[in-house]
Amino acid sequence: MVAFLSSWPWENLGNLKYLLYGPLIANVVYARMYEETPKFNWCLHILILCALRGAVYTLCSGLNHWHFLTRRRRVVQQTVDFKQIDSEWHWDNFILLHAFMGLMATYTFPVFTNLPIWNSKGYLFALLLHIAVVEPLYYFVHMLLHSDYLFTNYHSLHHSSVVPQTLTAGLATPLEHIIFGLIMGIPILATCLLGYGSLKLIYGYVLIFDFLKCLGHGYTECVPPVIFEFLPFLKYLIYTPTYHYLHRKEMNTNFCLFMPLYDALGNTLNKKSWELHKKIFSGENTKEPDFVFLMHCVDVISSIHVPFVLRSFVSLPYTTRLFLFPLWPLAFATTMLLWMFGKAFLVMGYTLRGRVHQSWCVPRYGFQYFLPFAKNGINDQIEDAILKADKLGVKVISLAALNKNEALNGGGTLFVKKLPDLRVRVTHGNTLTAAVILSEIPKEVKEVFLTGATSKLGRAIALYLCRRGVRVMMLTKSTERFQSIQNEAAEEHRSCLVQVTKFQAAQHCKTWVVGKWITPREQRWAPSGTHFNQFVVPSILEFRRDCTYGKLAAMKLPEDVQGLGTCEVDYRLSIYVF
């Protein structure tokens, strides 16, 4: 039998739970439209406060995932995976709950009806009440939640997240959030009853409370140990992500809210807290990657699909959504800044069979690869990333689609020749991509139309298909390059390779393999029922309703991958195993 208040009453509503804010919104709209002299409206302030609280958690979550700045200060080396993201999907349930608790308080206590905007004395009283009441009360309640019954039926949910992150702070049962909401409300209510309350006090206390919760639940250490060496007493006034991590790991120490003082007084202070804090902040705990996938941005709007923007959104396959467009100006400004000042940076990582895999991003966008004057700058960026990987001891670095463009750097051979003493292996993954493309072409297919035919990938696909007896129409105007590929085929298969120079040649072929971007006008030459297999980035426009379009080549994820919580474009993520 489910324990009382261990699940949310609106659990089955999904995202429709936000409709529960409807009465508050209706109250605000009614007051604005029909009241001649609008009164102080708590519904409006509660809605604003809810929005600000959500923004605090979202922004802190984004900062927590700035792996390119924080990777050497990670409290937990493993990253957040899909399972944890799903369990924390409705992390903001407590904000909705506290909105209604706050609304009940404003109707219950008349003192809230005429609060001033500012009262400087209120902050001092609230601080004293927080230290003297909230901290010890939370400490006591938290220890109770670790008793057998309460932990099993309630608090274990909060500890179920393997990797603590900012949004983990919201993962708890309704009973816990009711208790914590009441505890958090003590300084606010008491200060108001004493006559020192103010609107700014309520906003300030709640938002600072949320920020400190975010601080402790993040998996990146951000508190410099030097402040504790310079002012040792601060160890008992400020907790750190490392401090809270030890509580989650061992569960019988470090129960405090924000002040380790009460753990020291209650003899529950973990003696390893400060040494581990110093070790993590110094970067000694960091494991360097074994494998790096060097990717690039596709376009401005899809560049928002990264963990340090919206954590939950990134766990879904990328699609263009309406809420992205207001962010376009910011994304475009970032594009310009990266173009001028950017270096390759870490975007995400995961662990596979004991090896650390990371994705780094060259700060260049798809359209920039087709600008003649940008060629040298892009190659310099790729070279810098390769040298950095070599210095870190990376075993393999694989170049993404446009980073291995043959016209750009000969599929990466430019760097191998220029840097003969590299220890890191520079690969392009073409063989694996070709294998995926070939596996998707049905065995009964006897004719294929191939664009990008003389690229390294196109060459591999053409040679494999002709060995299967498939007639390959290779679209190229270079007879020399075509004949060079044809001569590589066995003599009995050479007749299967046919050079064509126009799209009209494929007007009866229903299997197209697209390795060079084609326009909607060029797609018109495909007969109805054509399937477009593709290995081109960006993907071609799905223009024809009477045709089908394949996704970018990818491989199935192994079951033992750990810490992967990011989807890329087109529903699948390419994984290269070495």
Coordinates of C-alpha atoms in Angstrom, one line a residue:
M1 CA 0.0 0.0 0.0
V2 CA 1.4 3.4 -1.0
A3 CA 2.4 5.6 2.0
F4 CA 0.4 8.7 2.7
L5 CA 1.6 11.7 0.7
S6 CA 4.3 9.7 -1.0
S7 CA 3.1 10.5 -4.5
W8 CA 1.8 13.7 -6.1
P9 CA -2.0 14.1 -6.6
W10 CA -1.4 15.5 -10.1
E11 CA 1.0 12.8 -11.1
N12 CA -1.1 11.5 -13.9
L13 CA -1.5 14.9 -15.5
G14 CA 2.0 15.1 -16.8
N15 CA 2.7 18.6 -18.2
L16 CA -1.0 19.5 -17.9
K17 CA -0.2 20.1 -14.2
Y18 CA 0.6 23.7 -15.2
L19 CA -3.1 24.2 -15.7
L20 CA -3.4 24.2 -11.9
Y21 CA -1.8 27.7 -12.0
G22 CA -5.0 28.7 -14.0
P23 CA -7.0 30.0 -11.0
L24 CA -4.1 32.3 -10.0
I25 CA -3.8 33.6 -13.5
A26 CA -7.5 34.1 -13.8
N27 CA -7.5 36.1 -10.5
V28 CA -4.8 38.4 -11.8
V29 CA -6.6 38.9 -15.2
Y30 CA -9.9 39.6 -13.5
A31 CA -8.3 42.1 -11.1
R32 CA -6.6 44.0 -14.0
M33 CA -9.7 44.0 -16.1
Y34 CA -12.6 44.7 -13.7
E35 CA -11.2 46.4 -10.6
E36 CA -11.1 50.2 -11.0
T37 CA -8.3 50.5 -8.4
P38 CA -6.4 47.2 -8.4
K39 CA -5.5 46.1 -4.9
F40 CA -2.3 44.4 -3.7
N41 CA -2.6 41.0 -5.5
W42 CA -0.8 38.1 -3.9
C43 CA -1.7 35.8 -6.8
L44 CA 0.4 38.0 -9.1
H45 CA 3.4 37.9 -6.7
I46 CA 3.1 34.2 -6.2
L47 CA 3.2 33.6 -10.0
I48 CA 6.2 35.9 -10.4
L49 CA 8.0 34.1 -7.5
C50 CA 7.2 30.7 -9.0
A51 CA 8.7 31.8 -12.3
L52 CA 11.8 33.2 -10.6
R53 CA 12.3 30.0 -8.6
G54 CA 12.1 28.0 -11.8
A55 CA 14.6 30.3 -13.4
V56 CA 17.0 29.9 -10.5
Y57 CA 17.0 26.2 -10.7
T58 CA 17.2 26.2 -14.5
L59 CA 20.1 28.7 -14.7
C60 CA 22.0 26.9 -11.9
S61 CA 21.5 23.6 -13.7
G62 CA 22.9 25.1 -16.9
L63 CA 25.9 26.5 -15.1
N64 CA 26.4 23.1 -13.5
H65 CA 26.7 21.5 -17.0
W66 CA 29.3 23.9 -18.3
H67 CA 31.6 20.9 -18.5
F68 CA 34.2 22.9 -20.6
L69 CA 34.8 25.0 -17.4
T70 CA 33.9 22.6 -14.6
R71 CA 35.2 19.2 -15.8
R72 CA 38.2 19.2 -13.4
R73 CA 36.0 20.1 -10.4
R74 CA 33.4 17.5 -10.7
V75 CA 32.4 15.9 -7.4
V76 CA 31.0 12.9 -9.3
Q77 CA 32.8 11.8 -12.5
Q78 CA 29.8 10.1 -13.9
T79 CA 27.3 12.3 -15.7
V80 CA 23.5 12.2 -15.6
D81 CA 21.9 9.5 -17.7
F82 CA 18.4 9.2 -19.3
K83 CA 17.0 7.1 -16.4
Q84 CA 17.8 9.8 -13.8
I85 CA 16.6 12.6 -16.1
D86 CA 13.3 10.8 -16.5
S87 CA 12.9 10.3 -12.7
E88 CA 13.6 14.0 -12.2
W89 CA 11.4 15.2 -15.1
H90 CA 8.8 16.8 -12.8
W91 CA 11.4 18.2 -10.4
D92 CA 9.4 21.5 -10.1
N93 CA 6.3 19.9 -8.5
F94 CA 7.3 21.5 -5.2
I95 CA 7.1 25.0 -6.7
L96 CA 3.5 24.3 -7.6
L97 CA 2.8 22.9 -4.1
H98 CA 4.5 25.9 -2.4
A99 CA 2.5 28.3 -4.5
F100 CA -0.7 27.0 -3.0
M101 CA 0.8 26.8 0.5
G102 CA 1.8 30.5 0.1
L103 CA -1.6 31.4 -1.2
M104 CA -3.3 29.8 1.9
A105 CA -0.9 31.6 4.2
T106 CA -1.8 35.0 2.6
Y107 CA -5.5 34.3 3.3
T108 CA -4.9 32.9 6.8
F109 CA -2.7 35.7 8.2
P110 CA -4.0 39.2 7.8
V111 CA -0.5 40.6 8.3
F112 CA 0.3 39.8 4.7
T113 CA -2.4 42.2 3.3
N114 CA -0.5 45.4 3.8
L115 CA 3.2 44.6 3.6
P116 CA 5.6 47.4 2.7
I117 CA 8.0 47.0 -0.3
W118 CA 11.1 47.3 1.9
N119 CA 12.0 47.1 5.6
S120 CA 15.7 46.9 6.4
K121 CA 15.3 45.5 9.9
G122 CA 13.4 42.5 8.5
Y123 CA 16.5 41.0 6.9
L124 CA 18.3 40.8 10.3
F125 CA 15.4 39.2 12.0
A126 CA 15.0 36.7 9.2
L127 CA 18.7 35.8 9.4
L128 CA 18.6 35.3 13.1
L129 CA 15.4 33.1 12.8
H130 CA 17.0 31.1 10.0
I131 CA 20.2 30.4 12.1
A132 CA 18.4 29.8 15.4
V133 CA 15.2 28.0 14.2
V134 CA 15.3 26.8 10.6
E135 CA 18.8 25.2 10.6
P136 CA 18.4 23.1 13.7
L137 CA 14.8 22.2 12.9
Y138 CA 15.8 21.0 9.4
Y139 CA 18.7 19.1 10.9
F140 CA 16.4 17.3 13.3
V141 CA 13.8 16.5 10.6
H142 CA 16.4 15.4 8.1
M143 CA 17.8 12.9 10.7
L144 CA 14.2 11.6 11.3
L145 CA 13.8 11.1 7.5
H146 CA 16.8 8.7 7.7
S147 CA 15.0 6.5 10.1
D148 CA 13.9 3.1 8.7
Y149 CA 10.2 3.8 8.0
L150 CA 10.5 7.4 6.8
F151 CA 13.5 6.6 4.6
T152 CA 12.0 3.6 3.0
N153 CA 8.6 5.2 2.2
Y154 CA 9.7 8.8 1.6
H155 CA 13.3 10.0 1.7
S156 CA 14.7 7.1 -0.4
L157 CA 13.2 8.8 -3.5
H158 CA 15.5 11.8 -3.0
H159 CA 18.5 9.5 -2.7
S160 CA 17.6 7.4 -5.7
S161 CA 19.4 9.8 -8.1
V162 CA 22.9 8.4 -8.6
V163 CA 24.5 11.7 -9.7
P164 CA 23.4 14.7 -7.6
Q165 CA 22.6 17.7 -9.7
T166 CA 20.8 21.0 -9.2
L167 CA 17.4 19.6 -10.2
T168 CA 17.8 16.7 -7.8
A169 CA 17.0 19.2 -5.0
G170 CA 13.3 19.1 -6.2
L171 CA 13.1 15.3 -6.3
A172 CA 11.2 14.4 -3.1
T173 CA 7.7 13.3 -1.9
P174 CA 4.9 15.7 -1.2
L175 CA 5.1 15.1 2.5
E176 CA 8.8 16.2 2.6
H177 CA 8.1 19.3 0.5
I178 CA 5.2 20.3 2.8
I179 CA 7.5 19.9 5.8
F180 CA 10.3 21.8 4.1
G181 CA 7.9 24.5 2.9
L182 CA 6.6 25.0 6.5
I183 CA 10.2 25.2 7.8
M184 CA 11.2 27.7 5.1
G185 CA 8.1 29.8 5.9
I186 CA 9.0 30.3 9.6
P187 CA 11.4 33.3 9.2
I188 CA 9.0 34.9 6.7
L189 CA 5.9 34.5 8.9
A190 CA 7.6 35.4 12.2
T191 CA 9.3 38.5 10.8
C192 CA 6.0 39.7 9.3
L193 CA 4.1 39.1 12.6
L194 CA 6.8 41.1 14.4
G195 CA 6.1 44.0 12.1
Y196 CA 9.3 43.9 10.1
G197 CA 8.2 42.0 7.1
S198 CA 8.4 43.3 3.5
L199 CA 7.8 42.1 0.0
K200 CA 11.5 42.2 -0.9
L201 CA 12.2 40.1 2.2
I202 CA 9.9 37.3 0.9
Y203 CA 11.4 37.4 -2.6
G204 CA 15.0 37.6 -1.3
Y205 CA 14.7 34.9 1.4
V206 CA 13.0 32.3 -0.9
L207 CA 15.3 32.9 -3.9
I208 CA 18.5 32.8 -1.7
F209 CA 17.1 29.6 -0.1
D210 CA 16.7 28.1 -3.5
F211 CA 20.1 29.2 -4.7
L212 CA 21.8 27.6 -1.7
K213 CA 19.9 24.3 -2.3
C214 CA 21.2 24.4 -5.9
L215 CA 24.7 25.1 -4.7
G216 CA 24.8 22.0 -2.5
H217 CA 23.1 19.6 -4.9
G218 CA 25.3 20.5 -7.9
Y219 CA 28.0 18.0 -8.9
T220 CA 30.6 20.7 -9.6
E221 CA 32.6 22.0 -6.7
C222 CA 32.6 25.8 -6.9
V223 CA 33.6 26.9 -3.3
P224 CA 37.4 27.7 -3.3
P225 CA 39.1 26.0 -0.3
V226 CA 41.2 29.1 0.2
I227 CA 38.3 30.9 1.9
F228 CA 38.3 28.2 4.6
E229 CA 42.0 28.5 5.0
F230 CA 41.8 32.2 5.4
L231 CA 38.7 32.2 7.5
P232 CA 38.4 28.8 9.2
F233 CA 35.1 29.6 11.0
L234 CA 33.4 29.7 7.6
K235 CA 33.6 25.9 7.4
Y236 CA 30.7 25.8 9.9
L237 CA 28.6 28.4 8.1
I238 CA 28.8 27.4 4.4
Y239 CA 28.3 23.9 3.1
T240 CA 29.7 22.8 -0.3
P241 CA 28.7 20.3 -3.0
T242 CA 31.4 17.9 -1.7
Y243 CA 29.9 18.2 1.8
H244 CA 26.5 17.3 0.6
Y245 CA 27.8 14.6 -1.7
L246 CA 29.3 12.8 1.3
H247 CA 25.9 12.8 2.9
R248 CA 24.4 11.2 -0.2
K249 CA 27.2 8.6 -0.4
E250 CA 27.4 7.5 3.2
M251 CA 24.0 8.8 4.5
N252 CA 24.9 8.8 8.2
T253 CA 26.7 12.1 8.3
N254 CA 26.4 15.8 7.1
F255 CA 22.6 16.2 7.7
C256 CA 22.7 20.1 7.8
L257 CA 20.6 22.4 5.6
F258 CA 23.3 25.0 4.8
M259 CA 25.4 25.3 7.9
P260 CA 27.7 22.5 9.0
L261 CA 27.7 24.0 12.5
Y262 CA 24.8 21.8 13.5
D263 CA 26.6 18.6 12.3
A264 CA 29.5 19.6 14.4
L265 CA 27.3 20.2 17.4
G266 CA 25.4 16.9 16.8
N267 CA 28.6 14.9 16.2
T268 CA 27.5 13.9 12.6
L269 CA 30.2 15.9 10.8
N270 CA 32.0 13.7 8.2
K271 CA 35.7 14.1 9.0
K272 CA 36.7 13.7 5.3
S273 CA 34.6 16.7 4.2
W274 CA 37.4 19.3 3.9
E275 CA 40.2 17.1 2.6
L276 CA 38.0 15.7 -0.1
H277 CA 36.7 19.2 -0.9
K278 CA 40.3 20.4 -1.4
K279 CA 41.2 17.3 -3.5
I280 CA 38.2 17.7 -5.8
F281 CA 38.7 21.5 -6.3
S282 CA 42.3 20.9 -7.2
G283 CA 41.3 18.5 -10.0
E284 CA 43.2 15.5 -8.6
N285 CA 40.0 13.5 -8.9
T286 CA 39.6 14.0 -12.7
K287 CA 40.0 11.2 -15.2
E288 CA 41.1 12.3 -18.6
P289 CA 39.2 10.9 -21.7
D290 CA 40.3 7.9 -23.7
F291 CA 38.2 8.8 -26.7
V292 CA 37.1 12.2 -28.1
F293 CA 34.5 12.8 -30.8
L294 CA 35.2 16.2 -32.4
M295 CA 31.9 17.5 -33.6
H296 CA 30.6 20.9 -34.8
C297 CA 27.5 23.0 -34.6
V298 CA 25.0 22.3 -37.4
D299 CA 23.1 25.6 -37.4
V300 CA 22.2 28.5 -35.0
I301 CA 18.9 27.2 -33.7
S302 CA 20.0 23.6 -33.1
S303 CA 23.1 24.9 -31.2
I304 CA 20.7 25.5 -28.3
H305 CA 20.3 21.7 -28.0
V306 CA 23.2 21.3 -25.5
P307 CA 23.2 20.3 -21.8
F308 CA 24.2 23.7 -20.5
V309 CA 21.0 25.4 -22.0
L310 CA 18.1 23.2 -21.1
R311 CA 18.9 19.8 -19.4
S312 CA 15.6 18.0 -19.9
F313 CA 15.1 19.3 -23.5
V314 CA 18.5 17.9 -24.5
S315 CA 17.5 14.4 -23.4
L316 CA 14.9 14.4 -26.2
P317 CA 15.6 14.0 -29.9
Y318 CA 16.2 17.4 -31.4
T319 CA 13.2 19.0 -33.2
T320 CA 12.6 22.7 -33.9
R321 CA 10.2 23.9 -31.3
L322 CA 8.5 27.3 -30.9
F323 CA 10.0 28.1 -27.6
L324 CA 13.5 28.1 -29.2
F325 CA 12.9 31.0 -31.5
P326 CA 12.9 33.7 -28.7
L327 CA 16.4 32.3 -27.8
W328 CA 17.6 32.8 -31.4
P329 CA 19.2 36.3 -30.9
L330 CA 21.2 35.0 -27.9
A331 CA 22.3 31.9 -29.9
F332 CA 23.3 34.1 -32.9
A333 CA 25.3 36.4 -30.6
T334 CA 27.0 33.4 -29.2
T335 CA 27.8 32.3 -32.8
M336 CA 29.6 35.5 -33.5
L337 CA 31.5 35.4 -30.2
L338 CA 32.6 31.8 -30.8
W339 CA 33.7 32.7 -34.3
M340 CA 35.9 35.5 -33.0
F341 CA 37.2 34.0 -29.7
G342 CA 36.2 30.4 -29.4
K343 CA 38.3 27.3 -29.0
A344 CA 37.1 23.6 -29.1
F345 CA 35.2 22.9 -25.9
L346 CA 33.7 19.9 -24.0
V347 CA 30.0 19.5 -24.5
M348 CA 29.2 16.0 -23.0
G349 CA 30.7 12.8 -21.8
Y350 CA 29.9 9.3 -20.8
T351 CA 31.6 6.0 -19.8
L352 CA 31.7 2.9 -21.9
R353 CA 33.3 -0.3 -20.7
G354 CA 35.6 1.6 -18.3
R355 CA 36.7 4.1 -20.8
V356 CA 35.8 7.8 -20.7
H357 CA 34.3 9.1 -23.9
Q358 CA 33.8 12.8 -24.5
S359 CA 32.3 15.0 -27.3
W360 CA 34.2 18.2 -28.0
C361 CA 32.8 20.9 -30.3
V362 CA 34.7 23.0 -32.8
P363 CA 33.2 26.5 -32.4
R364 CA 32.1 26.7 -36.0
Y365 CA 28.6 26.2 -37.6
G366 CA 27.7 24.3 -40.8
F367 CA 27.4 27.4 -43.0
Q368 CA 30.9 28.5 -42.1
Y369 CA 32.4 25.3 -43.6
F370 CA 31.3 26.5 -47.0
L371 CA 32.9 30.0 -46.8
P372 CA 36.2 29.9 -48.7
F373 CA 37.9 32.4 -46.4
A374 CA 37.0 30.3 -43.2
K375 CA 38.9 27.2 -44.3
N376 CA 42.2 27.9 -42.6
G377 CA 40.6 29.1 -39.4
I378 CA 38.6 25.9 -39.1
N379 CA 41.6 23.7 -39.7
D380 CA 43.5 25.7 -37.1
Q381 CA 40.7 25.0 -34.6
I382 CA 40.7 21.2 -35.4
E383 CA 44.5 21.1 -35.1
D384 CA 44.4 22.9 -31.7
A385 CA 41.8 20.3 -30.5
I386 CA 44.0 17.4 -31.8
L387 CA 47.1 18.8 -30.0
K388 CA 45.1 19.3 -26.8
A389 CA 43.8 15.7 -27.0
D390 CA 47.4 14.5 -27.6
K391 CA 48.6 16.4 -24.5
L392 CA 45.8 15.0 -22.3
G393 CA 46.8 11.4 -23.3
V394 CA 43.6 10.7 -25.4
K395 CA 44.0 7.5 -27.4
V396 CA 41.6 8.2 -30.3
I397 CA 40.1 11.4 -31.6
S398 CA 37.4 11.0 -34.3
L399 CA 36.4 13.9 -36.7
A400 CA 32.8 14.6 -37.3
A401 CA 31.2 15.0 -40.7
L402 CA 32.3 18.5 -41.8
N403 CA 35.5 18.3 -39.8
K404 CA 36.7 15.5 -42.1
N405 CA 35.5 17.2 -45.3
E406 CA 37.9 16.1 -48.0
A407 CA 38.1 19.5 -49.6
L408 CA 38.8 21.0 -46.1
N409 CA 41.7 18.8 -44.9
G410 CA 41.7 15.5 -47.0
G411 CA 39.6 13.6 -44.4
G412 CA 42.1 14.5 -41.7
T413 CA 45.2 13.4 -43.5
L414 CA 46.4 17.1 -43.4
F415 CA 46.9 16.9 -39.7
V416 CA 48.5 13.4 -39.7
K417 CA 51.1 14.5 -42.2
K418 CA 51.7 17.9 -40.5
L419 CA 52.0 16.3 -37.0
P420 CA 53.9 13.1 -37.5
D421 CA 54.8 12.6 -33.8
L422 CA 51.2 12.5 -32.6
R423 CA 50.4 9.8 -30.0
V424 CA 46.7 10.2 -30.4
R425 CA 45.1 8.3 -33.3
V426 CA 43.1 10.6 -35.6
T427 CA 40.2 8.8 -37.3
H428 CA 37.3 9.8 -39.4
G429 CA 34.8 6.9 -38.9
N430 CA 34.0 6.6 -42.6
T431 CA 34.3 2.8 -42.5
L432 CA 31.7 2.6 -39.7
T433 CA 29.4 5.1 -41.4
A434 CA 29.7 3.2 -44.7
A435 CA 28.8 -0.1 -42.9
V436 CA 25.7 1.5 -41.4
I437 CA 24.6 2.9 -44.8
L438 CA 25.2 -0.5 -46.5
S439 CA 23.3 -2.4 -43.8
E440 CA 20.2 -0.2 -44.5
I441 CA 20.1 -0.9 -48.2
P442 CA 17.9 -4.0 -48.8
K443 CA 19.6 -6.9 -50.4
E444 CA 17.1 -7.1 -53.2
V445 CA 18.1 -3.6 -54.4
K446 CA 19.8 -3.8 -57.8
E447 CA 20.4 -0.1 -58.6
V448 CA 21.5 2.8 -56.5
F449 CA 22.0 6.5 -57.3
L450 CA 24.9 8.0 -55.3
T451 CA 25.8 11.7 -54.8
G452 CA 29.0 12.7 -53.1
A453 CA 30.3 9.6 -55.0
T454 CA 34.0 10.4 -55.2
S455 CA 34.4 11.4 -51.5
K456 CA 36.1 8.8 -49.3
L457 CA 32.8 7.6 -47.9
G458 CA 31.1 7.6 -51.4
R459 CA 34.0 5.6 -52.8
A460 CA 33.8 3.0 -50.0
I461 CA 30.0 2.6 -50.5
A462 CA 30.3 2.4 -54.3
L463 CA 33.1 -0.3 -54.1
Y464 CA 31.1 -2.4 -51.6
L465 CA 27.9 -2.2 -53.6
C466 CA 29.5 -3.2 -56.9
R467 CA 30.9 -6.3 -55.2
R468 CA 27.3 -7.2 -54.3
G469 CA 26.4 -6.8 -58.0
V470 CA 24.5 -3.6 -57.5
R471 CA 24.6 -1.1 -60.3
V472 CA 25.8 2.2 -58.9
M473 CA 25.2 5.5 -60.7
M474 CA 27.9 7.7 -59.4
L475 CA 27.1 11.4 -59.8
T476 CA 30.3 13.3 -60.7
K477 CA 31.6 15.5 -63.4
S478 CA 35.2 14.4 -62.8
T479 CA 35.9 11.5 -65.2
E480 CA 39.4 11.2 -63.8
R481 CA 38.2 10.6 -60.2
F482 CA 35.5 8.2 -61.3
Q483 CA 37.9 6.1 -63.3
S484 CA 40.3 6.1 -60.4
I485 CA 37.6 4.5 -58.2
Q486 CA 36.4 2.2 -61.0
N487 CA 40.0 0.9 -61.4
E488 CA 40.0 -0.1 -57.7
A489 CA 37.1 -2.5 -58.2
A490 CA 37.7 -6.1 -59.4
E491 CA 37.6 -6.4 -63.1
E492 CA 34.4 -8.4 -63.1
H493 CA 32.6 -5.7 -61.1
R494 CA 33.8 -2.6 -62.9
S495 CA 30.8 -2.6 -65.2
C496 CA 28.5 -2.0 -62.1
L497 CA 30.0 1.4 -61.6
V498 CA 28.5 4.0 -64.0
Q499 CA 29.4 7.7 -64.2
V500 CA 26.4 10.1 -64.5
T501 CA 26.6 13.9 -64.6
K502 CA 22.9 14.8 -64.2
F503 CA 20.1 14.1 -61.8
Q504 CA 17.9 13.1 -64.7
A505 CA 19.8 9.8 -64.9
A506 CA 18.2 8.7 -61.7
Q507 CA 14.6 9.4 -62.6
H508 CA 13.7 5.7 -62.5
C509 CA 15.9 4.7 -59.6
K510 CA 14.1 4.4 -56.2
T511 CA 17.2 4.1 -54.0
W512 CA 19.2 7.2 -53.5
V513 CA 22.3 7.5 -51.3
V514 CA 22.9 11.1 -50.6
G515 CA 26.4 12.2 -49.7
K516 CA 26.3 15.7 -51.0
W517 CA 23.5 18.1 -50.2
I518 CA 20.7 18.2 -52.8
T519 CA 18.0 20.9 -53.2
P520 CA 14.3 20.2 -53.3
R521 CA 14.5 21.0 -57.1
E522 CA 17.0 18.2 -57.5
Q523 CA 14.9 15.8 -55.4
R524 CA 12.1 16.2 -58.0
W525 CA 13.9 13.9 -60.3
A526 CA 13.4 11.0 -57.9
P527 CA 10.5 8.8 -58.8
S528 CA 7.6 8.4 -56.4
G529 CA 8.4 5.9 -53.6
T530 CA 12.1 6.7 -53.5
H531 CA 14.0 6.2 -50.3
F532 CA 16.7 8.7 -49.5
N533 CA 19.6 7.1 -47.5
Q534 CA 21.9 9.9 -46.4
F535 CA 25.3 10.6 -44.8
V536 CA 25.2 14.3 -45.5
V537 CA 25.3 17.0 -42.8
P538 CA 23.0 18.9 -42.5
S539 CA 20.3 16.5 -43.5
I540 CA 18.5 17.2 -46.7
L541 CA 15.0 18.8 -46.5
E542 CA 12.2 16.3 -46.3
F543 CA 10.5 17.9 -49.3
R544 CA 8.8 14.9 -51.0
R545 CA 5.7 13.5 -49.3
D546 CA 5.6 10.6 -51.7
C547 CA 9.2 9.6 -50.7
T548 CA 10.8 8.4 -47.5
Y549 CA 13.9 9.8 -45.8
G550 CA 16.5 7.9 -43.8
K551 CA 18.2 9.4 -40.7
L552 CA 21.9 10.1 -40.3
A553 CA 24.0 6.9 -39.9
A554 CA 24.2 5.7 -36.4
M555 CA 25.0 2.6 -34.3
K556 CA 23.0 1.1 -31.5
L557 CA 24.1 2.0 -28.0
P558 CA 25.6 -0.8 -26.0
E559 CA 23.6 -1.7 -22.9
D560 CA 26.6 -1.0 -20.6
V561 CA 27.0 2.7 -21.5
Q562 CA 26.9 4.9 -18.3
G563 CA 26.1 8.6 -17.9
L564 CA 24.7 9.3 -21.3
G565 CA 21.7 11.6 -21.2
T566 CA 22.0 13.6 -24.4
C567 CA 20.2 13.0 -27.8
E568 CA 21.6 14.5 -30.9
V569 CA 19.9 15.4 -34.2
D570 CA 17.7 12.8 -36.0
Y571 CA 16.8 10.6 -33.0
R572 CA 20.1 8.7 -32.8
L573 CA 23.5 9.2 -31.5
S574 CA 26.6 7.9 -33.3
I575 CA 28.9 5.9 -31.0
Y576 CA 32.3 4.9 -32.2
V577 CA 33.9 2.0 -30.3
F578 CA 37.6 1.4 -30.5

